Amino acid sequence: MIEFHLDARSGVSPYMQLIQQVRHALRLGVLREGDRLPTVKEVVARIAINPNTVSKAYRELEYEGLVQARPGLGTFVTRTLAADAESHRPLRHDLERWLAGARAAGLDDESIEALFVSAFRAFQEARP
Amino acid sequence: MTAALETRNLTKRYGRRTALSDCTLTVPAGRVVGLVGPNGAGKSTLLQLACGLLTPSDGDIRVLGERPLGGSPRVAFVAQDTPVYPGFTIAEHLRLGARLNPSWDAGYAERRIAALGLDPAQRAGALSGGQRAQLALTVAAAKRPELLILDEPVAALDPLARRGFLQALMELTAESEVSVIMSSHLIADLERTCDHLIVLRDSAVTVAADVDDLLATHHRLTGRRQDPAALSGGRAVIDQRHTGVQSTLVVRSTAPIDDPGWQVDRLDLEDIVLAYLTEGPR
């Protein structure tokens, strides 16, 4: 069972934070197929969040095919994302090479992060 | 579905002072709605009108489709600072609630008090602030109302008691169909507990929208000093600040902003509300 948390200052809506935390747990293999997510009431009682927000996040995860709600039983993981880590290896390798290049060009940590975030945002917004 | 609260041109005057002017809004049912605004913006007046504790000077108000009536079993109200009777014990509060409310759920009230670890024989005056707030919430919720109205319920509580209160309130909304309207200055609390937000300013509604929509459509733009009129259509500038070299805007836009001249950042709900409260005089 995973536990959710909320970052109030992130600007990411609580609903999206819950979705990201489930995806993250799936990627890391913390959640596996057949695992049960906490019930809406459990989440609400733990982190004082609007129950509609939790339901909405679970519906979105169901729509993505990651979980399935079984009436009266709970919401269960149907697919894991942990295998993806293996297929990401070449991408990670490319990124590490890029990072080495950025460092060699004299960029410090903050400049590297700013460059990445700015390029990533531009990419996201060009292709919504 | 009948709205939890609906007002049209609602106005309340105290003598020459106008506490609420020409307020038109619809609060959907089955939601948790946050009400924010500076002191004196009209929040308490609006909530007391909704409870039937005040009568409008002008305009129309409907609560659950009806004209509000003080003491309605369909509406429960927790006033500012969650008042209880200090000389009464917890058990006496519950007995009083049962006497006054035909829809009283005694089993629920007793379970809640037990779950909180409170002794029913204890006088309310001896309770901590957090425990008093929990007692007031229990009494209001045991009425099994269709609409629960709370006026700054957590303002005086320490962070731990505040979290406990909000957990109890969210549990209540998870297990019943109750609609909630809650005023607060603590916007971070509202961001997690509310799905709809109403901002009052100068006794009128400035913005009313779903929290997810507010977060998704508002952006902070930072760039070289420039005229915000240069932004393309469909974007509303909510707030703008300029220095000699830099412009900072808060913009509402449903479409993504891909202008390379601006750095675009997310805003949390507090920043969004502040932008609406600090924009130039209306």
PDB file of N, CA, C and O in Angstrom, chain A residues 19-31 66 79-85 88:
ATOM      1  N   ILE A  19      -1.954  11.514  -9.185  1.00  0.00           N
ATOM      2  CA  ILE A  19      -1.692  10.716 -10.382  1.00  0.00           C
ATOM      3  C   ILE A  19      -0.190  10.506 -10.555  1.00  0.00           C
ATOM      4  O   ILE A  19       0.277   9.388 -10.785  1.00  0.00           O
ATOM      5  N   GLN A  20       0.562  11.601 -10.397  1.00  0.00           N
ATOM      6  CA  GLN A  20       2.022  11.505 -10.567  1.00  0.00           C
ATOM      7  C   GLN A  20       2.638  10.557  -9.549  1.00  0.00           C
ATOM      8  O   GLN A  20       3.561   9.803  -9.876  1.00  0.00           O
ATOM      9  N   GLN A  21       2.107  10.580  -8.310  1.00  0.00           N
ATOM     10  CA  GLN A  21       2.684   9.710  -7.275  1.00  0.00           C
ATOM     11  C   GLN A  21       2.413   8.229  -7.559  1.00  0.00           C
ATOM     12  O   GLN A  21       3.257   7.382  -7.287  1.00  0.00           O
ATOM     13  N   VAL A  22       1.227   7.935  -8.127  1.00  0.00           N
ATOM     14  CA  VAL A  22       0.940   6.535  -8.484  1.00  0.00           C
ATOM     15  C   VAL A  22       1.841   6.097  -9.640  1.00  0.00           C
ATOM     16  O   VAL A  22       2.468   5.033  -9.603  1.00  0.00           O
ATOM     17  N   ARG A  23       1.939   6.949 -10.670  1.00  0.00           N
ATOM     18  CA  ARG A  23       2.803   6.603 -11.807  1.00  0.00           C
ATOM     19  C   ARG A  23       4.239   6.384 -11.357  1.00  0.00           C
ATOM     20  O   ARG A  23       4.915   5.457 -11.796  1.00  0.00           O
ATOM     21  N   HIS A  24       4.686   7.272 -10.460  1.00  0.00           N
ATOM     22  CA  HIS A  24       6.047   7.188  -9.956  1.00  0.00           C
ATOM     23  C   HIS A  24       6.269   5.847  -9.231  1.00  0.00           C
ATOM     24  O   HIS A  24       7.267   5.170  -9.452  1.00  0.00           O
ATOM     25  N   ALA A  25       5.288   5.491  -8.379  1.00  0.00           N
ATOM     26  CA  ALA A  25       5.394   4.227  -7.634  1.00  0.00           C
ATOM     27  C   ALA A  25       5.381   3.034  -8.587  1.00  0.00           C
ATOM     28  O   ALA A  25       6.027   2.014  -8.342  1.00  0.00           O
ATOM     29  N   LEU A  26       4.662   3.159  -9.694  1.00  0.00           N
ATOM     30  CA  LEU A  26       4.619   2.074 -10.692  1.00  0.00           C
ATOM     31  C   LEU A  26       5.962   1.949 -11.405  1.00  0.00           C
ATOM     32  O   LEU A  26       6.460   0.862 -11.671  1.00  0.00           O
ATOM     33  N   ARG A  27       6.561   3.092 -11.700  1.00  0.00           N
ATOM     34  CA  ARG A  27       7.850   3.095 -12.396  1.00  0.00           C
ATOM     35  C   ARG A  27       8.946   2.502 -11.525  1.00  0.00           C
ATOM     36  O   ARG A  27       9.808   1.770 -11.995  1.00  0.00           O
ATOM     37  N   LEU A  28       8.887   2.846 -10.232  1.00  0.00           N
ATOM     38  CA  LEU A  28       9.918   2.363  -9.320  1.00  0.00           C
ATOM     39  C   LEU A  28       9.670   0.932  -8.877  1.00  0.00           C
ATOM     40  O   LEU A  28      10.495   0.343  -8.179  1.00  0.00           O
ATOM     41  N   GLY A  29       8.503   0.389  -9.257  1.00  0.00           N
ATOM     42  CA  GLY A  29       8.194  -0.964  -8.833  1.00  0.00           C
ATOM     43  C   GLY A  29       7.712  -1.045  -7.398  1.00  0.00           C
ATOM     44  O   GLY A  29       7.604  -2.131  -6.826  1.00  0.00           O
ATOM     45  N   VAL A  30       7.438   0.101  -6.781  1.00  0.00           N
ATOM     46  CA  VAL A  30       6.879   0.118  -5.422  1.00  0.00           C
ATOM     47  C   VAL A  30       5.474  -0.476  -5.453  1.00  0.00           C
ATOM     48  O   VAL A  30       5.056  -1.192  -4.551  1.00  0.00           O
ATOM     49  N   LEU A  31       4.742  -0.165  -6.531  1.00  0.00           N
ATOM     50  CA  LEU A  31       3.418  -0.753  -6.750  1.00  0.00           C
ATOM     51  C   LEU A  31       3.532  -1.781  -7.871  1.00  0.00           C
ATOM     52  O   LEU A  31       4.167  -1.516  -8.898  1.00  0.00           O
ATOM     53  N   LEU A  66      -4.066   1.905 -15.977  1.00  0.00           N
ATOM     54  CA  LEU A  66      -3.078   1.531 -14.966  1.00  0.00           C
ATOM     55  C   LEU A  66      -3.714   0.835 -13.771  1.00  0.00           C
ATOM     56  O   LEU A  66      -3.069   0.028 -13.099  1.00  0.00           O
ATOM     57  N   ARG A  79      -1.377  -2.808 -14.209  1.00  0.00           N
ATOM     58  CA  ARG A  79      -0.230  -2.786 -15.106  1.00  0.00           C
ATOM     59  C   ARG A  79       0.939  -2.148 -14.361  1.00  0.00           C
ATOM     60  O   ARG A  79       0.743  -1.221 -13.592  1.00  0.00           O
ATOM     61  N   THR A  80       2.108  -2.639 -14.595  1.00  0.00           N
ATOM     62  CA  THR A  80       3.263  -2.015 -13.951  1.00  0.00           C
ATOM     63  C   THR A  80       4.068  -1.249 -14.993  1.00  0.00           C
ATOM     64  O   THR A  80       4.000  -1.554 -16.184  1.00  0.00           O
ATOM     65  N   LEU A  81       4.768  -0.239 -14.562  1.00  0.00           N
ATOM     66  CA  LEU A  81       5.598   0.539 -15.483  1.00  0.00           C
ATOM     67  C   LEU A  81       7.077   0.271 -15.221  1.00  0.00           C
ATOM     68  O   LEU A  81       7.933   0.868 -15.842  1.00  0.00           O
ATOM     69  N   ALA A  82       7.367  -0.652 -14.297  1.00  0.00           N
ATOM     70  CA  ALA A  82       8.752  -0.861 -13.889  1.00  0.00           C
ATOM     71  C   ALA A  82       9.606  -1.361 -15.049  1.00  0.00           C
ATOM     72  O   ALA A  82      10.776  -1.008 -15.162  1.00  0.00           O
ATOM     73  N   ALA A  83       9.019  -2.181 -15.940  1.00  0.00           N
ATOM     74  CA  ALA A  83       9.770  -2.726 -17.071  1.00  0.00           C
ATOM     75  C   ALA A  83      10.308  -1.612 -17.959  1.00  0.00           C
ATOM     76  O   ALA A  83      11.333  -1.775 -18.615  1.00  0.00           O
ATOM     77  N   ASP A  84       9.608  -0.470 -17.952  1.00  0.00           N
ATOM     78  CA  ASP A  84      10.035   0.641 -18.796  1.00  0.00           C
ATOM     79  C   ASP A  84      11.460   1.085 -18.480  1.00  0.00           C
ATOM     80  O   ASP A  84      12.170   1.558 -19.356  1.00  0.00           O
ATOM     81  N   ALA A  85      11.858   0.933 -17.221  1.00  0.00           N
ATOM     82  CA  ALA A  85      13.185   1.402 -16.814  1.00  0.00           C
ATOM     83  C   ALA A  85      14.273   0.800 -17.713  1.00  0.00           C
ATOM     84  O   ALA A  85      15.234   1.471 -18.081  1.00  0.00           O
ATOM     85  N   HIS A  88      14.422   2.389 -21.038  1.00  0.00           N
ATOM     86  CA  HIS A  88      14.849   3.793 -20.967  1.00  0.00           C
ATOM     87  C   HIS A  88      16.371   3.923 -20.945  1.00  0.00           C
ATOM     88  O   HIS A  88      16.890   5.023 -21.001  1.00  0.00           O
TER      89      HIS A  88
END
